[in-house]
Amino acid sequence: MLKKMLKSYDYTLVLAPIILSLFGLVMIYSSSMVVAVSDKYEGTPDLFFMKQLKWLILGIFVYIMVLGFPYKAYKIFLKLIFFGAPILLVSVLLFGKATNNAQSWIFGFQPAEFIKLGVIIYLAGVFSNKQSYIQKFVPAFGPPLMFIFFIFLLVYKQPDLGTALLILAISGMIIVCSGIRLKHLGRLALVGVIGATLLYPLLTDEQLNRFTAAYDPFHEEIADEDGYQLINSYIAIAAGGITGEGLGKSIQKFGYLPEPHTDFIMSIISEELGIFGVGFVLFMLTFIVWKGFTVAVKSPDPFGSLIAIGIAGMIGIQSFVNLGALTGLLPITGVPLPFVSYGGSSLVLLLISMGILNNIAMFSRLKSSEKQNNEEKKIAYL
């Protein structure tokens, strides 16, 4: 059985995220060496590189553990997620550590990152259990929608609007694929529009300025403040051209582009490695997302399928939001680029997610193999 399992794993889903994470590790070192020795951090040039390396080793270790854990067993955690996620987020608001104007850290990690995976597993479990009456809106979607709304409010209060909206987007993707009726989906879309309208007046001046900075960064009143990061991102991208300035030869990382190893690391990749470096990252991310949806289609049950959709959607949406921010297509939200940006919580979460995804792929292949063997036995018997 163990031999069959080992043969059934999708090893492209092992290699792709690890290769991309190792590439990110190199770029984190290149983009952060100047920041690391600045007065703010007073460290050695490899400060962030070594921290990310430790997280990567931990992430790979957890990935291997998750790889062998049957994904169907995650259903036993549904109640724990339902009650535990809000309690954890409330604890962050009460006792968490504030960083960059957001109180989102506790015990050395960001719970909101792991809440994303928790929401995916919870919604996949609930909707797979309700397939017999999924078209009855209130009993099928009432409790899950209340859970999503409560999680959104708690993350928004940190305040972390970017992650809160990302959770909504991932949840929306799972709901669309759950079997919901079109008229119910239309009602939800209307509620979303009304919610966004009501939310707009509640945005802080800083959050509103991010919209202005995204679409008019050169305005004289914001060019030196909220538009500063985006303008320098444009300069980095333009400087890279086709082939780039060369690995380690970025100018923008010398104090011009703030925190270049985090959300705007793709700007440094563009500056140093040009369109080839950007193309490599985009190809790898696209491949991972495509594989995720492929696993979802081939999954033998709704639970595995919805988890795969949620994980693929999380990586795809997060990539789009990050790249949209550094190109001025979307406001800056602080969402990291999957597998590439500096951030231990994000990296470990993503590797755990990939382990679950590969476990679903493995069981799908085993199921398909068993079905094929049974058909061959029937033919031989006849």
Coordinates of C-alpha atoms in Angstrom, one line a residue:
M1 CA 0.0 0.0 0.0
L2 CA 2.8 2.4 0.9
K3 CA 4.5 1.7 -2.5
K4 CA 1.2 2.5 -4.3
M5 CA 0.9 5.7 -2.3
L6 CA 4.4 6.8 -3.1
K7 CA 3.8 6.1 -6.8
S8 CA 0.5 8.0 -6.7
Y9 CA 1.8 11.4 -5.4
D10 CA 2.1 14.2 -8.0
Y11 CA 5.8 15.1 -7.7
T12 CA 5.3 18.2 -9.8
L13 CA 3.3 19.5 -6.9
V14 CA 6.3 18.7 -4.7
L15 CA 8.9 20.3 -6.9
A16 CA 7.1 23.4 -8.1
P17 CA 6.4 25.1 -4.7
I18 CA 9.9 24.2 -3.4
I19 CA 11.7 25.5 -6.5
L20 CA 9.7 28.7 -6.3
S21 CA 10.4 29.0 -2.5
L22 CA 14.1 28.5 -3.1
F23 CA 14.0 31.2 -5.9
G24 CA 12.2 33.5 -3.4
L25 CA 14.9 32.8 -0.8
V26 CA 17.6 34.0 -3.2
M27 CA 15.6 37.1 -4.1
I28 CA 14.9 37.8 -0.4
Y29 CA 18.7 37.8 0.2
S30 CA 19.3 40.1 -2.8
S31 CA 16.5 42.5 -2.0
S32 CA 16.9 42.7 1.7
M33 CA 20.7 42.9 2.3
V34 CA 20.6 46.7 2.4
V35 CA 17.5 46.9 4.6
A36 CA 19.0 44.3 7.0
V37 CA 22.0 46.5 7.8
S38 CA 20.0 49.7 8.1
D39 CA 19.5 51.6 11.4
K40 CA 16.0 50.1 11.6
Y41 CA 17.2 46.4 11.9
E42 CA 21.0 46.7 12.6
G43 CA 21.6 43.2 11.4
T44 CA 23.9 41.4 9.0
P45 CA 23.2 41.3 5.3
D46 CA 21.7 37.8 5.5
L47 CA 19.3 38.6 8.4
F48 CA 16.1 38.0 6.5
F49 CA 17.6 35.3 4.4
M50 CA 18.4 33.2 7.4
K51 CA 15.0 33.8 9.0
Q52 CA 13.2 32.8 5.8
L53 CA 15.5 29.7 5.5
K54 CA 14.4 28.5 8.9
W55 CA 10.8 29.0 8.0
L56 CA 11.3 27.1 4.7
I57 CA 12.9 24.1 6.5
L58 CA 10.0 24.1 9.0
G59 CA 7.5 24.4 6.1
I60 CA 9.1 21.5 4.1
F61 CA 9.1 19.3 7.3
V62 CA 5.3 20.1 7.9
Y63 CA 4.6 19.6 4.2
I64 CA 6.0 16.0 4.4
M65 CA 3.9 15.3 7.5
V66 CA 0.7 16.7 5.9
L67 CA 1.4 14.7 2.7
G68 CA 0.7 11.5 4.5
F69 CA -2.3 12.7 6.4
P70 CA -5.6 11.6 4.7
Y71 CA -7.4 14.7 3.7
K72 CA -10.9 13.2 4.6
A73 CA -9.8 13.2 8.2
Y74 CA -9.8 17.0 8.3
K75 CA -13.6 16.8 8.7
I76 CA -13.1 16.0 12.3
F77 CA -11.7 19.6 12.7
L78 CA -14.8 21.4 11.5
K79 CA -16.2 22.2 14.9
L80 CA -12.7 23.2 16.1
I81 CA -12.3 25.6 13.3
F82 CA -15.8 27.0 13.7
F83 CA -15.2 27.9 17.4
G84 CA -11.4 28.1 17.5
A85 CA -10.9 30.6 14.6
P86 CA -13.0 33.4 16.1
I87 CA -11.4 32.8 19.6
L88 CA -7.9 33.0 18.1
L89 CA -8.7 36.2 16.2
V90 CA -10.3 37.8 19.3
S91 CA -7.1 36.9 21.3
V92 CA -5.1 38.7 18.6
L93 CA -7.2 41.8 19.1
L94 CA -6.8 41.7 22.9
F95 CA -3.2 40.5 23.3
G96 CA -1.6 40.6 19.9
K97 CA 1.5 42.5 18.9
A98 CA 1.1 45.6 16.6
T99 CA 3.4 45.8 13.5
N100 CA 3.0 48.3 10.7
N101 CA -0.2 49.8 12.2
A102 CA -1.9 46.4 12.4
Q103 CA -2.3 44.2 15.5
S104 CA -2.1 40.9 13.7
W105 CA 0.7 39.0 15.5
I106 CA 0.6 36.7 18.5
F107 CA 3.0 34.0 19.7
G108 CA 5.4 34.9 16.8
F109 CA 3.0 34.2 13.9
Q110 CA 0.0 35.7 12.1
P111 CA -3.1 33.7 12.8
A112 CA -5.0 35.4 9.9
E113 CA -2.7 33.6 7.4
F114 CA -3.7 30.2 8.9
I115 CA -7.3 31.2 9.2
K116 CA -7.5 31.3 5.4
L117 CA -6.8 27.6 5.2
G118 CA -9.2 27.0 8.1
V119 CA -12.0 28.7 6.3
I120 CA -11.3 26.6 3.2
I121 CA -11.4 23.3 5.1
Y122 CA -14.5 24.4 7.0
L123 CA -16.5 25.6 4.0
A124 CA -15.4 22.5 2.0
G125 CA -16.6 20.2 4.8
V126 CA -19.9 22.0 5.5
F127 CA -20.9 22.2 1.8
S128 CA -19.8 18.6 1.0
N129 CA -22.0 17.4 3.9
K130 CA -25.0 19.5 2.6
Q131 CA -25.0 18.3 -1.0
S132 CA -28.4 16.6 -0.6
Y133 CA -30.0 20.0 0.2
I134 CA -27.4 22.5 -1.2
Q135 CA -30.1 24.3 -3.3
K136 CA -32.0 25.3 -0.1
F137 CA -30.4 28.6 0.7
V138 CA -31.0 29.2 4.4
P139 CA -30.2 25.7 5.8
A140 CA -27.3 25.2 3.4
F141 CA -25.7 28.7 3.5
G142 CA -27.0 30.4 6.6
P143 CA -24.5 29.2 9.2
P144 CA -21.4 29.3 6.9
L145 CA -22.2 32.9 5.8
M146 CA -22.5 34.0 9.4
F147 CA -19.1 32.4 10.1
I148 CA -17.5 34.1 7.1
F149 CA -18.9 37.5 8.1
F150 CA -17.7 37.1 11.7
I151 CA -14.2 36.1 10.5
F152 CA -14.2 39.0 8.1
L153 CA -15.0 41.5 10.8
L154 CA -12.4 40.2 13.2
V155 CA -9.6 40.4 10.6
Y156 CA -10.8 43.8 9.4
K157 CA -10.6 45.1 13.0
Q158 CA -6.8 44.3 13.2
P159 CA -7.0 46.3 10.8
D160 CA -6.0 44.0 7.9
L161 CA -8.5 44.9 5.1
G162 CA -6.4 43.1 2.5
T163 CA -6.5 39.7 4.2
A164 CA -10.1 40.2 5.2
L165 CA -11.1 40.8 1.5
L166 CA -8.9 37.9 0.4
I167 CA -10.9 35.6 2.8
L168 CA -14.1 36.8 1.3
A169 CA -12.9 36.2 -2.2
I170 CA -11.7 32.6 -1.4
S171 CA -15.0 31.9 0.3
G172 CA -16.9 33.3 -2.7
M173 CA -15.0 31.0 -5.0
I174 CA -15.9 27.9 -2.9
I175 CA -19.5 29.0 -2.7
V176 CA -19.8 29.4 -6.5
C177 CA -18.5 25.9 -6.9
S178 CA -20.5 24.3 -4.1
G179 CA -23.6 23.7 -6.2
I180 CA -25.5 26.9 -5.2
R181 CA -28.4 27.9 -7.4
L182 CA -27.9 30.8 -9.7
K183 CA -30.7 32.9 -8.2
H184 CA -29.2 32.5 -4.7
L185 CA -25.8 33.4 -6.1
G186 CA -27.3 36.6 -7.6
R187 CA -28.8 37.5 -4.2
L188 CA -25.4 37.0 -2.5
A189 CA -23.7 39.2 -5.2
L190 CA -26.3 41.9 -4.4
V191 CA -25.6 41.6 -0.7
G192 CA -21.9 41.9 -1.5
V193 CA -22.5 45.2 -3.4
I194 CA -24.6 46.6 -0.6
G195 CA -21.9 45.5 1.9
A196 CA -19.1 47.2 -0.1
T197 CA -21.3 50.4 -0.2
L198 CA -21.8 50.4 3.5
L199 CA -18.1 49.6 4.2
Y200 CA -16.7 52.5 2.1
P201 CA -17.6 55.2 4.6
L202 CA -15.9 53.2 7.4
L203 CA -12.6 53.2 5.6
T204 CA -9.8 55.2 7.3
D205 CA -8.0 58.1 5.6
E206 CA -5.0 55.8 5.2
Q207 CA -7.0 53.2 3.5
L208 CA -8.7 55.7 1.2
N209 CA -5.4 57.3 0.3
R210 CA -4.3 53.9 -1.0
F211 CA -6.9 54.1 -3.7
T212 CA -5.7 57.6 -4.6
A213 CA -2.1 56.4 -4.6
A214 CA -2.9 53.4 -6.8
Y215 CA -4.6 55.4 -9.6
D216 CA -2.8 58.8 -9.3
P217 CA 0.5 58.2 -7.5
F218 CA 2.2 61.2 -9.1
H219 CA -0.3 63.7 -7.7
E220 CA 1.7 66.4 -6.0
E221 CA 0.0 65.9 -2.6
I222 CA 0.7 62.2 -2.3
A223 CA 3.8 61.5 -4.5
D224 CA 6.1 61.9 -1.6
E225 CA 3.9 59.9 0.8
D226 CA 1.3 57.3 -0.2
G227 CA 2.4 57.3 -3.8
Y228 CA 6.1 57.0 -3.1
Q229 CA 6.3 53.2 -2.9
L230 CA 4.3 52.7 -6.2
I231 CA 6.4 55.3 -8.0
N232 CA 9.6 53.5 -7.1
S233 CA 8.0 50.2 -8.0
Y234 CA 7.4 51.7 -11.5
I235 CA 11.0 52.8 -11.7
A236 CA 12.3 49.3 -10.7
I237 CA 10.1 47.6 -13.3
A238 CA 11.1 50.0 -16.0
A239 CA 14.8 49.7 -15.2
G240 CA 14.8 45.9 -15.6
G241 CA 13.7 45.8 -19.2
I242 CA 14.1 42.4 -20.9
T243 CA 17.2 41.0 -19.3
G244 CA 17.4 43.0 -16.1
E245 CA 20.3 44.8 -14.4
G246 CA 21.7 41.5 -13.1
L247 CA 21.2 39.6 -9.8
G248 CA 22.1 41.7 -6.8
K249 CA 22.4 44.9 -8.9
S250 CA 19.1 46.6 -8.0
I251 CA 19.3 50.3 -7.3
Q252 CA 15.8 50.6 -5.8
K253 CA 16.7 48.4 -2.8
F254 CA 19.1 51.0 -1.6
G255 CA 16.5 52.9 0.4
Y256 CA 14.3 54.0 -2.4
L257 CA 11.7 51.2 -2.4
P258 CA 10.5 50.6 1.2
E259 CA 10.7 47.0 2.5
P260 CA 11.6 45.6 -1.0
H261 CA 11.8 42.0 0.3
T262 CA 8.1 41.8 1.2
D263 CA 5.1 42.8 -0.9
F264 CA 7.1 44.5 -3.6
I265 CA 9.7 41.8 -4.2
M266 CA 8.5 41.3 -7.7
S267 CA 9.6 44.8 -8.5
I268 CA 13.1 43.9 -7.5
I269 CA 12.9 40.7 -9.5
S270 CA 11.9 42.7 -12.5
E271 CA 14.7 45.2 -12.0
E272 CA 17.4 42.5 -11.5
L273 CA 16.3 39.7 -13.8
G274 CA 14.0 41.5 -16.2
I275 CA 11.1 39.9 -18.0
F276 CA 12.8 36.5 -17.8
G277 CA 12.7 36.5 -14.0
V278 CA 9.1 37.8 -13.9
G279 CA 8.1 35.2 -16.5
F280 CA 9.6 32.4 -14.5
V281 CA 7.6 33.4 -11.4
L282 CA 4.4 33.9 -13.3
F283 CA 4.8 30.5 -15.0
M284 CA 5.4 28.7 -11.8
L285 CA 2.5 30.3 -10.0
T286 CA 0.2 29.7 -13.0
F287 CA 1.3 26.0 -13.1
I288 CA 0.6 25.6 -9.4
V289 CA -2.9 27.1 -9.7
W290 CA -3.6 25.1 -12.8
K291 CA -2.5 21.9 -11.1
G292 CA -4.8 22.8 -8.1
F293 CA -7.9 23.1 -10.3
T294 CA -6.9 19.9 -12.1
V295 CA -6.8 18.1 -8.8
A296 CA -10.2 19.6 -8.0
V297 CA -11.7 18.3 -11.2
K298 CA -10.3 14.8 -10.7
S299 CA -11.2 14.5 -7.0
P300 CA -13.5 11.6 -6.2
D301 CA -15.6 13.5 -3.7
P302 CA -16.9 17.1 -3.1
F303 CA -14.9 17.6 0.0
G304 CA -11.5 17.1 -1.7
S305 CA -12.7 19.0 -4.8
L306 CA -13.8 22.1 -2.8
I307 CA -10.5 22.1 -0.7
A308 CA -8.5 21.9 -3.9
I309 CA -10.6 24.8 -5.4
G310 CA -10.0 26.8 -2.3
I311 CA -6.3 26.3 -2.2
A312 CA -5.8 27.0 -5.9
G313 CA -8.1 30.0 -5.6
M314 CA -6.2 31.3 -2.6
I315 CA -2.8 31.2 -4.4
G316 CA -4.3 32.6 -7.6
I317 CA -6.2 35.5 -6.0
Q318 CA -3.3 36.3 -3.7
S319 CA -0.9 36.5 -6.6
F320 CA -3.3 38.7 -8.6
V321 CA -3.8 41.1 -5.7
N322 CA 0.0 41.3 -5.0
L323 CA 0.9 41.9 -8.7
G324 CA -2.0 44.3 -9.1
A325 CA -0.7 46.4 -6.2
L326 CA 2.8 46.8 -7.5
T327 CA 1.6 47.7 -11.0
G328 CA -1.0 50.2 -9.9
L329 CA -3.9 48.0 -11.0
L330 CA -5.1 47.6 -7.4
P331 CA -4.6 49.5 -4.2
I332 CA -1.7 48.4 -1.9
T333 CA -3.1 45.9 0.5
G334 CA 0.0 44.3 2.1
V335 CA -0.7 40.9 0.5
P336 CA 2.5 38.9 -0.1
L337 CA 3.5 37.1 -3.3
P338 CA 3.0 33.4 -2.6
F339 CA 6.2 31.4 -2.0
V340 CA 8.4 34.4 -3.0
S341 CA 7.8 37.3 -0.5
Y342 CA 9.5 37.3 2.9
G343 CA 7.1 36.0 5.6
G344 CA 7.3 32.8 7.6
S345 CA 3.6 32.5 8.4
S346 CA 2.6 32.8 4.8
L347 CA 5.3 30.4 3.6
V348 CA 4.5 27.7 6.1
L349 CA 0.7 28.0 5.4
L350 CA 1.3 27.7 1.7
L351 CA 3.5 24.6 2.0
I352 CA 0.9 23.0 4.3
S353 CA -1.8 23.8 1.7
M354 CA 0.3 22.2 -1.0
G355 CA 0.7 19.1 1.1
I356 CA -3.0 18.8 1.5
L357 CA -3.5 19.4 -2.2
N358 CA -1.0 16.6 -3.1
N359 CA -2.7 14.3 -0.7
I360 CA -6.0 14.8 -2.5
A361 CA -4.2 14.2 -5.8
M362 CA -2.7 11.0 -4.4
F363 CA -6.1 9.6 -3.3
S364 CA -7.6 10.6 -6.6
R365 CA -5.0 8.6 -8.5
L366 CA -5.4 5.6 -6.2
K367 CA -9.2 5.7 -6.7
S368 CA -8.7 5.9 -10.5
S369 CA -6.2 3.1 -10.5
E370 CA -8.5 0.8 -8.4
K371 CA -11.4 1.6 -10.8
Q372 CA -9.2 0.7 -13.8
N373 CA -8.1 -2.5 -12.2
N374 CA -11.7 -3.5 -11.4
E375 CA -12.7 -2.9 -15.0
E376 CA -9.8 -4.9 -16.3
K377 CA -10.8 -7.8 -14.0
K378 CA -14.4 -7.7 -15.3
I379 CA -13.2 -7.8 -18.9
A380 CA -10.9 -10.7 -18.1
Y381 CA -13.8 -12.5 -16.3
L382 CA -16.0 -12.1 -19.3

